Tab-separated table of C-alpha atoms in Angstrom:
chain	number	residue	atom	x	y	z
A	1	MET	CA	27.583	10.251	43.930
A	2	ALA	CA	24.748	7.856	43.191
A	3	GLN	CA	24.730	6.096	39.846
A	4	LEU	CA	22.301	7.357	37.312
A	5	PRO	CA	19.204	5.117	36.499
A	6	PRO	CA	19.575	2.986	33.403
A	7	GLY	CA	16.767	4.894	31.649
A	8	ILE	CA	18.428	8.330	32.321
A	9	ARG	CA	21.816	6.906	31.114
A	10	PHE	CA	20.135	5.812	27.849
A	11	ILE	CA	18.569	9.290	27.285
A	12	THR	CA	21.850	11.157	28.022
A	13	SER	CA	23.781	8.801	25.749
A	14	PHE	CA	22.261	10.499	22.737
A	15	SER	CA	22.967	14.154	21.705
A	16	ARG	CA	20.314	16.919	21.404
A	17	ASP	CA	20.626	16.693	17.664
A	18	GLN	CA	19.999	12.986	17.606
A	19	TRP	CA	16.901	13.225	19.719
A	20	TYR	CA	15.484	15.991	17.424
A	21	ARG	CA	16.226	13.786	14.332
A	22	ALA	CA	14.474	10.865	16.035
A	23	PHE	CA	11.511	13.000	16.839
A	24	ILE	CA	11.127	14.321	13.267
A	25	PHE	CA	11.515	10.790	11.939
A	26	SER	CA	8.738	9.546	14.084
A	27	LEU	CA	6.423	12.609	13.630
A	28	THR	CA	6.666	12.607	9.785
A	29	PHE	CA	6.200	8.794	9.789
A	30	LEU	CA	2.835	9.226	11.752
A	31	LEU	CA	1.760	12.207	9.677
A	32	TYR	CA	1.946	10.422	6.354
A	33	ALA	CA	0.709	7.196	7.752
A	34	SER	CA	-2.507	9.081	8.502
A	35	PHE	CA	-2.692	10.129	4.820
A	36	HIS	CA	-2.709	6.425	3.755
A	37	LEU	CA	-5.022	5.578	6.462
A	38	SER	CA	-7.598	7.949	5.018
A	39	ARG	CA	-7.231	6.541	1.501
A	40	LYS	CA	-7.832	2.946	2.344
A	41	PRO	CA	-11.479	2.829	3.369
A	42	ILE	CA	-12.822	3.017	-0.282
A	43	SER	CA	-11.223	-0.382	-1.056
A	44	ILE	CA	-12.651	-1.946	1.993
A	45	VAL	CA	-16.120	-0.569	1.504
A	46	LYS	CA	-16.404	-1.711	-2.093
A	47	GLY	CA	-17.624	-5.097	-0.976
A	48	GLU	CA	-20.385	-3.425	0.923
A	49	LEU	CA	-21.408	-0.885	-1.736
A	50	HIS	CA	-22.131	-3.835	-4.019
A	51	LYS	CA	-23.168	-7.152	-2.546
A	52	HIS	CA	-23.563	-10.214	-4.890
A	53	CYS	CA	-27.015	-11.475	-4.827
A	54	SER	CA	-28.924	-14.112	-6.909
A	55	ALA	CA	-31.234	-13.323	-9.821
A	56	SER	CA	-34.202	-14.788	-7.949
A	57	HIS	CA	-33.428	-12.437	-5.069
A	58	GLU	CA	-33.237	-9.414	-7.374
A	59	VAL	CA	-36.705	-10.349	-8.742
A	60	GLU	CA	-37.867	-10.486	-5.069
A	61	VAL	CA	-36.386	-7.059	-4.342
A	62	ASN	CA	-37.967	-5.477	-7.386
A	63	SER	CA	-41.347	-6.920	-6.425
A	64	TYR	CA	-40.958	-5.416	-2.973
A	65	GLN	CA	-39.993	-2.083	-4.421
A	66	GLU	CA	-43.186	-2.009	-6.514
A	67	TYR	CA	-45.262	-2.953	-3.504
A	68	ALA	CA	-43.520	-0.360	-1.307
A	69	ALA	CA	-44.139	2.306	-4.012
A	70	GLN	CA	-47.885	1.552	-3.927
A	71	ILE	CA	-48.415	1.667	-0.157
A	72	GLN	CA	-45.897	4.445	0.464
A	73	PRO	CA	-45.905	6.739	-2.669
A	74	VAL	CA	-44.544	9.722	-0.738
A	75	LYS	CA	-41.731	8.296	1.344
A	76	LYS	CA	-39.285	6.209	-0.606
A	77	PRO	CA	-37.269	3.659	1.358
A	78	SER	CA	-33.631	4.672	2.023
A	79	ASN	CA	-32.017	1.665	0.252
A	80	ILE	CA	-34.306	-1.153	-0.564
A	81	SER	CA	-31.719	-3.087	-2.684
A	82	GLN	CA	-29.976	-5.838	-0.771
A	83	CYS	CA	-27.404	-5.945	-3.522
A	84	GLY	CA	-25.637	-2.870	-2.071
A	85	TRP	CA	-25.880	0.840	-1.903
A	86	GLU	CA	-27.519	2.644	-4.810
A	87	PRO	CA	-26.135	3.512	-7.424
A	88	PHE	CA	-23.509	0.835	-6.981
A	89	ASP	CA	-26.077	-2.012	-6.717
A	90	LYS	CA	-26.401	-2.353	-10.550
A	91	ASN	CA	-24.507	-4.699	-12.972
A	92	ASN	CA	-22.142	-1.963	-13.974
A	93	TYR	CA	-20.855	-1.513	-10.394
A	94	LYS	CA	-17.236	-2.323	-11.353
A	95	GLN	CA	-17.200	0.556	-13.849
A	96	LEU	CA	-18.801	2.924	-11.141
A	97	LEU	CA	-16.407	1.836	-8.533
A	98	GLY	CA	-13.498	2.338	-11.017
A	99	ALA	CA	-14.751	5.837	-11.617
A	100	LEU	CA	-14.440	6.522	-7.906
A	101	ASP	CA	-10.832	5.358	-7.903
A	102	TYR	CA	-10.020	7.276	-11.082
A	103	SER	CA	-11.603	10.406	-9.849
A	104	PHE	CA	-9.339	10.412	-6.778
A	105	LEU	CA	-6.114	9.339	-8.474
A	106	CYS	CA	-6.526	11.593	-11.491
A	107	ALA	CA	-6.993	14.659	-9.229
A	108	TYR	CA	-4.070	13.445	-7.201
A	109	ALA	CA	-1.797	13.121	-10.249
A	110	ILE	CA	-2.675	16.621	-11.584
A	111	GLY	CA	-2.505	18.199	-8.130
A	112	MET	CA	0.899	16.734	-7.401
A	113	TYR	CA	2.655	18.610	-10.162
A	114	LEU	CA	1.368	21.886	-8.733
A	115	SER	CA	1.719	20.795	-5.107
A	116	GLY	CA	5.524	20.567	-5.227
A	117	ILE	CA	5.984	23.987	-6.877
A	118	ILE	CA	3.633	25.615	-4.263
A	119	GLY	CA	5.250	23.744	-1.380
A	120	GLU	CA	8.716	25.088	-2.287
A	121	ARG	CA	7.387	28.641	-1.734
A	122	LEU	CA	5.358	28.157	1.434
A	123	PRO	CA	6.300	27.137	5.045
A	124	ILE	CA	5.978	23.331	5.128
A	125	ARG	CA	4.250	23.313	8.581
A	126	TYR	CA	1.364	25.611	7.384
A	127	TYR	CA	0.972	23.971	4.084
A	128	LEU	CA	0.878	20.491	5.460
A	129	THR	CA	-1.520	21.363	8.322
A	130	VAL	CA	-4.069	22.852	5.916
A	131	GLY	CA	-3.801	19.896	3.633
A	132	MET	CA	-4.389	17.445	6.445
A	133	LEU	CA	-7.436	19.356	7.841
A	134	ALA	CA	-8.934	19.532	4.351
A	135	SER	CA	-8.213	15.774	3.790
A	136	GLY	CA	-10.049	15.018	7.025
A	137	LEU	CA	-13.035	17.051	5.854
A	138	PHE	CA	-13.363	15.485	2.482
A	139	THR	CA	-12.762	11.825	3.683
A	140	ALA	CA	-15.512	12.247	6.160
A	141	MET	CA	-17.684	13.811	3.526
A	142	PHE	CA	-17.813	10.521	1.620
A	143	GLY	CA	-18.996	8.793	4.735
A	144	LEU	CA	-21.685	11.412	5.371
A	145	GLY	CA	-23.438	10.140	2.260
A	146	TYR	CA	-24.423	7.109	4.350
A	147	PHE	CA	-25.874	9.077	7.194
A	148	TYR	CA	-27.755	11.620	4.900
A	149	ASN	CA	-28.963	8.833	2.587
A	150	ILE	CA	-27.278	10.270	-0.540
A	151	HIS	CA	-27.410	8.082	-3.691
A	152	ASN	CA	-26.162	10.522	-6.244
A	153	LEU	CA	-23.013	9.204	-7.965
A	154	TRP	CA	-21.660	12.723	-8.561
A	155	PHE	CA	-21.648	13.475	-4.797
A	156	TYR	CA	-19.185	10.577	-4.214
A	157	ILE	CA	-17.073	11.483	-7.291
A	158	MET	CA	-16.747	15.129	-6.188
A	159	ALA	CA	-15.766	14.020	-2.712
A	160	GLN	CA	-13.009	11.866	-4.243
A	161	ILE	CA	-11.764	14.616	-6.548
A	162	ALA	CA	-11.619	17.189	-3.718
A	163	ASN	CA	-9.796	14.686	-1.512
A	164	GLY	CA	-7.364	13.708	-4.210
A	165	LEU	CA	-6.386	17.348	-4.718
A	166	VAL	CA	-5.799	18.247	-1.010
A	167	GLN	CA	-3.908	14.953	-0.396
A	168	THR	CA	-1.170	16.160	-2.766
A	169	THR	CA	0.110	18.419	0.001
A	170	GLY	CA	1.371	15.429	2.090
A	171	TRP	CA	4.140	13.739	0.132
A	172	PRO	CA	6.397	16.618	-1.029
A	173	SER	CA	6.145	18.187	2.370
A	174	VAL	CA	7.145	15.152	4.460
A	175	VAL	CA	9.931	14.116	1.970
A	176	THR	CA	11.316	17.610	1.969
A	177	CYS	CA	11.285	17.683	5.717
A	178	ILE	CA	12.841	14.380	6.240
A	179	GLY	CA	15.420	15.269	3.520
A	180	ASN	CA	16.355	18.433	5.402
A	181	TRP	CA	17.168	16.363	8.536
A	182	PHE	CA	18.780	13.237	6.980
A	183	GLY	CA	21.462	13.158	4.375
A	184	LYS	CA	22.839	10.432	1.952
A	185	GLY	CA	24.939	8.299	4.413
A	186	ARG	CA	22.457	5.532	4.894
A	187	ARG	CA	19.560	7.130	3.066
A	188	GLY	CA	18.327	3.817	1.522
A	189	LEU	CA	17.919	1.950	4.807
A	190	ILE	CA	16.675	5.035	6.823
A	191	MET	CA	14.095	5.887	4.221
A	192	GLY	CA	13.165	2.267	3.597
A	193	ILE	CA	12.238	1.918	7.361
A	194	TRP	CA	10.639	5.399	7.195
A	195	ASN	CA	8.570	4.610	4.098
A	196	SER	CA	6.929	1.700	5.883
A	197	HIS	CA	4.469	4.412	6.981
A	198	THR	CA	2.741	3.749	3.671
A	199	SER	CA	1.983	0.103	4.641
A	200	VAL	CA	1.387	0.900	8.274
A	201	GLY	CA	-1.266	3.474	7.238
A	202	ASN	CA	-2.833	1.000	4.854
A	203	ILE	CA	-3.001	-1.645	7.500
A	204	LEU	CA	-4.599	0.665	10.049
A	205	GLY	CA	-6.977	2.108	7.507
A	206	SER	CA	-8.057	-1.434	6.542
A	207	LEU	CA	-8.617	-2.554	10.130
A	208	ILE	CA	-10.563	0.717	11.086
A	209	ALA	CA	-12.661	0.588	7.937
A	210	ALA	CA	-13.298	-3.171	8.232
A	211	TYR	CA	-14.524	-2.713	11.807
A	212	TRP	CA	-17.533	-0.714	10.790
A	213	VAL	CA	-18.003	-1.736	7.094
A	214	SER	CA	-20.702	-4.408	7.771
A	215	THR	CA	-22.664	-2.393	10.270
A	216	CYS	CA	-22.258	1.270	9.362
A	217	TRP	CA	-19.851	1.892	6.505
A	218	GLY	CA	-20.225	5.724	6.870
A	219	LEU	CA	-18.085	5.464	9.996
A	220	SER	CA	-15.338	3.676	7.823
A	221	PHE	CA	-14.734	7.088	6.351
A	222	VAL	CA	-15.660	9.474	9.152
A	223	MET	CA	-13.149	7.933	11.622
A	224	PRO	CA	-10.169	8.102	9.404
A	225	GLY	CA	-11.176	11.604	8.483
A	226	VAL	CA	-11.163	12.590	12.165
A	227	ILE	CA	-7.742	10.996	12.736
A	228	ILE	CA	-6.006	12.769	9.876
A	229	ALA	CA	-7.540	16.034	10.943
A	230	VAL	CA	-6.311	15.539	14.491
A	231	MET	CA	-2.785	14.627	13.112
A	232	GLY	CA	-2.976	18.009	11.179
A	233	ILE	CA	-3.250	19.798	14.411
A	234	VAL	CA	-0.273	17.819	15.787
A	235	CYS	CA	1.642	18.868	12.736
A	236	PHE	CA	0.900	22.536	13.398
A	237	LEU	CA	1.975	22.245	16.948
A	238	PHE	CA	5.197	20.212	16.617
A	239	LEU	CA	6.649	19.939	13.059
A	240	ILE	CA	10.136	21.406	12.693
A	241	GLU	CA	10.883	22.009	9.041
A	242	HIS	CA	14.700	22.381	9.206
A	243	PRO	CA	17.543	21.734	11.714
A	244	LYS	CA	18.385	25.463	11.436
A	245	ASP	CA	15.094	26.429	12.965
A	246	ILE	CA	16.202	25.196	16.399
A	247	SER	CA	19.955	25.790	15.821
A	248	CYS	CA	20.834	22.122	15.231
A	249	SER	CA	24.222	21.393	13.817
A	250	CYS	CA	24.721	21.506	10.137
A	251	THR	CA	27.493	19.577	8.418
A	252	PRO	CA	30.608	21.454	7.586
A	253	SER	CA	31.850	22.026	3.967
A	254	SER	CA	32.027	18.679	2.347
A	255	SER	CA	33.817	16.827	-0.289
A	256	SER	CA	31.898	14.196	-2.212
A	257	LYS	CA	32.057	10.674	-3.418
A	258	THR	CA	30.406	9.840	-6.658
A	259	PHE	CA	28.959	6.412	-7.641
A	260	LEU	CA	27.279	5.299	-10.831
A	261	ASN	CA	23.631	4.423	-10.636
A	262	GLY	CA	21.892	3.345	-13.783
A	263	THR	CA	21.034	6.482	-15.708
A	264	SER	CA	22.722	9.011	-13.559
A	265	ARG	CA	25.443	9.762	-11.002
A	266	PHE	CA	24.804	10.711	-7.460
A	267	ARG	CA	27.074	12.331	-4.898
A	268	VAL	CA	27.411	11.181	-1.326
A	269	GLN	CA	28.360	14.062	0.959
A	270	MET	CA	31.536	13.199	3.006
A	271	PRO	CA	32.550	15.820	5.635
A	272	ILE	CA	36.147	17.148	5.627
A	273	LEU	CA	37.715	16.759	9.092
A	274	ASN	CA	40.092	19.062	10.776
A	275	ALA	CA	43.593	17.702	11.210
A	276	LYS	CA	43.131	17.096	14.884
A	277	GLU	CA	40.018	15.019	14.212
A	278	THR	CA	41.172	12.794	11.511
A	279	ASN	CA	41.851	9.945	13.896
A	280	LYS	CA	38.657	10.338	15.927
A	281	PRO	CA	35.503	8.363	14.986
A	282	GLN	CA	32.685	10.737	14.124
A	283	ASP	CA	29.117	10.333	15.075
A	284	PRO	CA	27.553	8.717	11.962
A	285	GLU	CA	24.431	10.733	12.268
A	286	MET	CA	26.455	13.949	11.920
A	287	GLN	CA	27.214	12.841	8.437
A	288	HIS	CA	23.634	12.560	7.511
A	289	LEU	CA	22.438	16.179	7.622
A	290	LEU	CA	21.943	17.939	4.355
A	291	ILE	CA	23.557	21.224	3.571
A	292	ASP	CA	21.889	24.149	1.873
A	293	SER	CA	23.473	26.653	-0.402
A	294	GLU	CA	24.235	28.857	2.500
A	295	ASN	CA	26.820	27.709	4.990
A	296	CYS	CA	26.355	27.831	8.750
A	297	SER	CA	29.126	28.193	11.208
A	298	VAL	CA	29.650	25.095	13.359
A	299	SER	CA	31.855	24.503	16.365
A	300	LEU	CA	31.753	21.076	17.855
A	301	ASN	CA	32.759	22.543	21.279
A	302	SER	CA	30.364	25.566	21.266
A	303	SER	CA	26.835	26.469	20.335
A	304	THR	CA	25.868	26.665	16.667
A	305	VAL	CA	25.709	30.073	15.063
A	306	VAL	CA	23.409	30.459	12.180
A	307	THR	CA	24.333	32.944	9.456
A	308	GLY	CA	22.001	35.880	8.833
A	309	GLU	CA	20.841	34.550	5.441
A	310	GLY	CA	17.845	32.411	5.897
A	311	ARG	CA	17.472	29.188	4.041
A	312	HIS	CA	14.779	30.839	1.885
A	313	GLY	CA	17.507	33.105	0.445
A	314	THR	CA	17.952	30.671	-2.424
A	315	SER	CA	15.468	30.680	-5.236
A	316	ALA	CA	13.226	27.730	-5.771
A	317	ILE	CA	13.839	25.610	-8.860
A	318	SER	CA	11.565	25.803	-11.833
A	319	PHE	CA	9.552	22.882	-13.179
A	320	LEU	CA	11.635	22.611	-16.310
A	321	GLY	CA	14.785	23.057	-14.360
A	322	ALA	CA	13.889	20.024	-12.098
A	323	LEU	CA	13.225	17.970	-15.346
A	324	ARG	CA	16.752	18.674	-16.562
A	325	ILE	CA	18.279	16.913	-13.480
A	326	PRO	CA	19.783	13.566	-14.752
A	327	GLY	CA	17.537	10.703	-13.760
A	328	VAL	CA	14.299	12.554	-12.998
A	329	ILE	CA	12.477	11.686	-16.231
A	330	GLU	CA	13.793	8.024	-16.204
A	331	PHE	CA	12.724	7.283	-12.672
A	332	SER	CA	9.412	9.024	-13.020
A	333	LEU	CA	8.545	6.728	-15.926
A	334	CYS	CA	9.638	3.708	-13.918
A	335	LEU	CA	7.438	4.897	-11.048
A	336	LEU	CA	4.502	5.350	-13.387
A	337	PHE	CA	4.328	1.605	-14.081
A	338	ALA	CA	5.376	0.506	-10.613
A	339	LYS	CA	2.753	2.645	-8.837
A	340	LEU	CA	0.097	1.335	-11.501
A	341	VAL	CA	0.634	-2.131	-10.086
A	342	SER	CA	0.841	-1.085	-6.457
A	343	TYR	CA	-2.331	0.961	-6.498
A	344	THR	CA	-4.345	-1.612	-8.349
A	345	PHE	CA	-3.653	-3.808	-5.453
A	346	LEU	CA	-4.450	-1.106	-2.991
A	347	PHE	CA	-7.957	-0.372	-4.444
A	348	TRP	CA	-9.007	-3.859	-5.779
A	349	LEU	CA	-7.417	-6.439	-3.636
A	350	PRO	CA	-10.190	-6.668	-1.050
A	351	LEU	CA	-12.866	-7.028	-3.772
A	352	TYR	CA	-10.649	-9.694	-5.522
A	353	ILE	CA	-10.391	-11.648	-2.309
A	354	THR	CA	-14.031	-11.414	-1.685
A	355	ASN	CA	-14.802	-12.828	-5.194
A	356	VAL	CA	-12.128	-15.597	-5.105
A	357	GLU	CA	-12.150	-16.673	-1.513
A	358	HIS	CA	-15.913	-15.921	-0.986
A	359	LEU	CA	-15.248	-13.998	2.204
A	360	ASP	CA	-17.269	-11.127	3.579
A	361	ALA	CA	-16.069	-7.520	3.270
A	362	ARG	CA	-14.609	-7.402	6.766
A	363	ARG	CA	-12.596	-10.587	6.496
A	364	ALA	CA	-11.371	-9.696	2.993
A	365	GLY	CA	-10.260	-6.295	4.322
A	366	ASP	CA	-8.342	-7.877	7.219
A	367	LEU	CA	-6.650	-10.428	4.890
A	368	SER	CA	-5.572	-7.750	2.373
A	369	THR	CA	-3.388	-6.123	5.056
A	370	LEU	CA	-0.902	-9.028	4.519
A	371	PHE	CA	0.020	-7.427	1.223
A	372	ASP	CA	0.985	-4.303	3.088
A	373	VAL	CA	2.963	-6.336	5.689
A	374	GLY	CA	4.980	-7.726	2.900
A	375	GLY	CA	5.436	-4.200	1.505
A	376	ILE	CA	7.036	-3.122	4.903
A	377	PHE	CA	9.735	-5.726	4.550
A	378	GLY	CA	10.134	-5.064	0.822
A	379	GLY	CA	10.747	-1.348	1.329
A	380	ILE	CA	13.362	-1.952	4.051
A	381	LEU	CA	15.043	-4.736	2.066
A	382	ALA	CA	15.229	-2.552	-1.100
A	383	GLY	CA	16.784	0.327	0.917
A	384	LEU	CA	19.371	-1.952	2.551
A	385	ILE	CA	20.392	-3.609	-0.715
A	386	SER	CA	20.645	-0.296	-2.578
A	387	ASP	CA	22.903	1.124	0.296
A	388	ARG	CA	25.156	-1.897	0.123
A	389	LEU	CA	25.445	-2.055	-3.707
A	390	GLU	CA	25.268	1.780	-4.055
A	391	LYS	CA	23.020	1.203	-7.083
A	392	ARG	CA	19.383	2.341	-6.666
A	393	ALA	CA	18.375	1.564	-10.288
A	394	SER	CA	19.846	-2.019	-10.249
A	395	THR	CA	17.972	-2.714	-7.043
A	396	CYS	CA	14.646	-1.523	-8.464
A	397	GLY	CA	15.269	-3.476	-11.729
A	398	MET	CA	16.077	-6.705	-9.818
A	399	MET	CA	12.860	-6.527	-7.650
A	400	LEU	CA	10.709	-5.595	-10.672
A	401	LEU	CA	12.136	-8.552	-12.635
A	402	LEU	CA	11.105	-10.916	-9.789
A	403	ALA	CA	7.655	-9.231	-9.363
A	404	ALA	CA	6.320	-10.150	-12.800
A	405	PRO	CA	6.503	-13.985	-12.510
A	406	THR	CA	5.379	-13.641	-8.766
A	407	LEU	CA	2.104	-11.894	-9.911
A	408	TYR	CA	1.426	-14.789	-12.259
A	409	MET	CA	1.956	-17.344	-9.527
A	410	PHE	CA	-0.349	-15.184	-7.217
A	411	SER	CA	-3.205	-15.374	-9.750
A	412	ALA	CA	-2.822	-19.211	-10.061
A	413	VAL	CA	-1.990	-20.111	-6.440
A	414	SER	CA	-4.577	-17.806	-4.795
A	415	LYS	CA	-7.350	-20.106	-6.154
A	416	MET	CA	-5.992	-23.073	-4.231
A	417	GLY	CA	-7.029	-21.985	-0.860
A	418	LEU	CA	-6.562	-19.479	1.917
A	419	GLU	CA	-3.082	-20.648	3.017
A	420	ALA	CA	-1.576	-20.190	-0.373
A	421	THR	CA	-3.202	-16.818	-0.673
A	422	VAL	CA	-1.550	-15.675	2.596
A	423	VAL	CA	1.968	-16.714	1.437
A	424	MET	CA	1.562	-15.142	-2.009
A	425	LEU	CA	0.171	-11.849	-0.517
A	426	LEU	CA	3.369	-11.521	1.594
A	427	ILE	CA	5.785	-12.235	-1.283
A	428	SER	CA	3.940	-10.079	-3.755
A	429	GLY	CA	3.710	-7.205	-1.353
A	430	ALA	CA	7.447	-7.217	-0.812
A	431	LEU	CA	8.389	-7.301	-4.516
A	432	VAL	CA	5.733	-4.805	-5.748
A	433	ASN	CA	6.179	-2.248	-2.972
A	434	GLY	CA	9.968	-2.438	-2.741
A	435	PRO	CA	10.810	-0.522	-5.970
A	436	TYR	CA	7.821	1.806	-5.357
A	437	ALA	CA	9.139	2.714	-1.881
A	438	LEU	CA	12.714	3.096	-2.953
A	439	ILE	CA	11.968	5.469	-5.884
A	440	THR	CA	9.503	7.635	-3.902
A	441	THR	CA	12.023	8.118	-0.969
A	442	ALA	CA	15.771	7.573	-1.362
A	443	VAL	CA	15.877	8.123	-5.134
A	444	SER	CA	13.761	11.299	-4.983
A	445	ALA	CA	15.872	12.666	-2.214
A	446	ASP	CA	19.067	11.791	-4.123
A	447	LEU	CA	17.820	13.620	-7.207
A	448	GLY	CA	16.500	16.534	-5.207
A	449	THR	CA	20.029	17.117	-3.786
A	450	HIS	CA	21.809	16.331	-6.990
A	451	LYS	CA	25.265	17.717	-7.694
A	452	SER	CA	23.911	19.829	-10.570
A	453	LEU	CA	21.885	21.849	-8.131
A	454	LYS	CA	25.097	23.122	-6.469
A	455	GLY	CA	23.721	22.677	-2.991
A	456	ASN	CA	20.313	24.296	-3.523
A	457	ALA	CA	18.185	22.093	-1.293
A	458	ARG	CA	14.997	23.943	-2.218
A	459	ALA	CA	14.554	21.617	-5.281
A	460	LEU	CA	13.658	18.682	-3.177
A	461	SER	CA	9.892	19.260	-3.062
A	462	THR	CA	9.576	19.994	-6.785
A	463	VAL	CA	11.606	16.893	-7.737
A	464	THR	CA	9.656	14.674	-5.355
A	465	ALA	CA	6.304	16.097	-6.705
A	466	ILE	CA	7.354	15.417	-10.414
A	467	ILE	CA	8.466	11.815	-9.654
A	468	ASP	CA	5.348	11.009	-7.500
A	469	GLY	CA	3.035	13.028	-9.811
A	470	THR	CA	4.119	10.891	-12.834
A	471	GLY	CA	3.722	7.880	-10.711
A	472	SER	CA	0.262	8.887	-9.717
A	473	VAL	CA	-0.688	8.975	-13.380
A	474	GLY	CA	0.009	5.214	-13.400
A	475	ALA	CA	-1.865	4.996	-10.013
A	476	ALA	CA	-4.894	6.532	-11.721
A	477	LEU	CA	-4.714	4.208	-14.740
A	478	GLY	CA	-4.264	0.921	-12.795
A	479	PRO	CA	-7.521	0.873	-10.941
A	480	LEU	CA	-9.403	2.253	-13.905
A	481	LEU	CA	-8.080	-0.511	-16.192
A	482	ALA	CA	-8.824	-3.158	-13.554
A	483	GLY	CA	-12.424	-1.895	-13.396
A	484	LEU	CA	-12.741	-2.147	-17.180
A	485	ILE	CA	-10.867	-5.409	-17.546
A	486	SER	CA	-12.148	-7.406	-14.482
A	487	PRO	CA	-15.596	-8.184	-16.048
A	488	SER	CA	-13.727	-10.341	-18.555
A	489	GLY	CA	-12.025	-12.209	-15.850
A	490	TRP	CA	-9.470	-11.558	-13.011
A	491	ASN	CA	-6.686	-13.473	-14.981
A	492	ASN	CA	-6.696	-10.580	-17.579
A	493	VAL	CA	-6.104	-8.031	-14.700
A	494	PHE	CA	-3.050	-9.925	-13.653
A	495	TYR	CA	-1.745	-10.082	-17.248
A	496	MET	CA	-2.133	-6.306	-17.432
A	497	LEU	CA	-0.235	-5.992	-14.131
A	498	MET	CA	2.696	-8.216	-15.470
A	499	VAL	CA	3.030	-6.154	-18.668
A	500	ALA	CA	3.192	-3.062	-16.462
A	501	ASP	CA	5.936	-4.517	-14.371
A	502	ALA	CA	7.864	-5.257	-17.553
A	503	CYS	CA	7.399	-1.719	-18.771
A	504	ALA	CA	8.767	-0.387	-15.465
A	505	LEU	CA	12.049	-2.124	-16.271
A	506	LEU	CA	12.654	-0.266	-19.514
A	507	PRO	CA	13.544	3.305	-18.171
A	508	VAL	CA	16.117	1.938	-15.555
């Protein structure tokens, strides 16, 4: 018999269950990366919506406007001002741009609390698909303002509010799905790698938006809108909500190992082995599937039989019930301040680089992606350390403690040249996004499967929504405060971020 080709041997070396888990890991990674891809354009386009111009040039523009009004009283030029896109071409542009950020993030924060509760009661695949299609529509709607020559501020604010609301369907859905497929064994590392979708989406969104920002900024929104809508169709066609849907193996009844972690205790599920199997090494991935409140019959030598009771037989947890889970309130408050810092960078970093380094909008957008590159390594490092130490809270506290002085160094060093800015962007991205990534993924999944729930895995979406919704309040406040404070100097913005990092340490 001929020897199998190496590629086929590699494929057959993994079980059916392992391939399905790898597929769900990759699919949910791409789905949520598209969410962040569609959020990033606004930060890149800010430098184009308002361009710095001299006072003499403004006088020249005003004179031209008067002359144009005389010779063409009926047809007004589309956008005469060379200082940007009306209404963002005035001196109060920072407040107006801050209002756009606040509109999106405030709607996102409010919607997130409702999204988790709704998501627990609807099929994830349908819920996520509708949310992604709607996100594509409202993201593109902002860009259509360019093509239809719209200069009404409320049009852009309403587009941001609508987009913020529908984007709340994403996070509770993908975290619940990934939590259904992966358990607590190496959750920190697995979700640290998985959570890099945030930074990958930001990087891709920056590059796509920057490609068109100087020539046709409307496409900087339309193209990401098309991408997330296409991914919504992919979600509808391929997303598998739970391993039971395709008769994948569930873990047998389990004992548990408890370890102390800051404000609460978590249980790591450890399978009970049969007497004949105690000396056999188990497939590590088999220890990573979550169990629901209902058991499923598993035979390692035969096909899986799923009990008649569906996983929806258990009742979804209430909002107040989720708040009573030990650690939910504490980590929610920690995330509020951590996300305040992260989203201030997300929405204002390109404009800061434009002002400090005197780069155009495209180059500033490209350079800002280094912050997200650092965030990828920070998320993975936080997950790895928390798995080794078995202390999620201590890991978050350590990185937050280092982040505050790093932000001060960034504000000072970034004025010394481009090379120093590159280094500090990488370091700051790792320390700022590390705790944020850990809390929104591994910690949320731990709390959503806490021992007090007695195996009811249907709390995961609500818990995730509460934690991320509270964090989104900080995400809304950060860019708003940056817009209000930045006219007095960028140093004051960094002082505000350092205070927020210090506050994030208090709950944990």
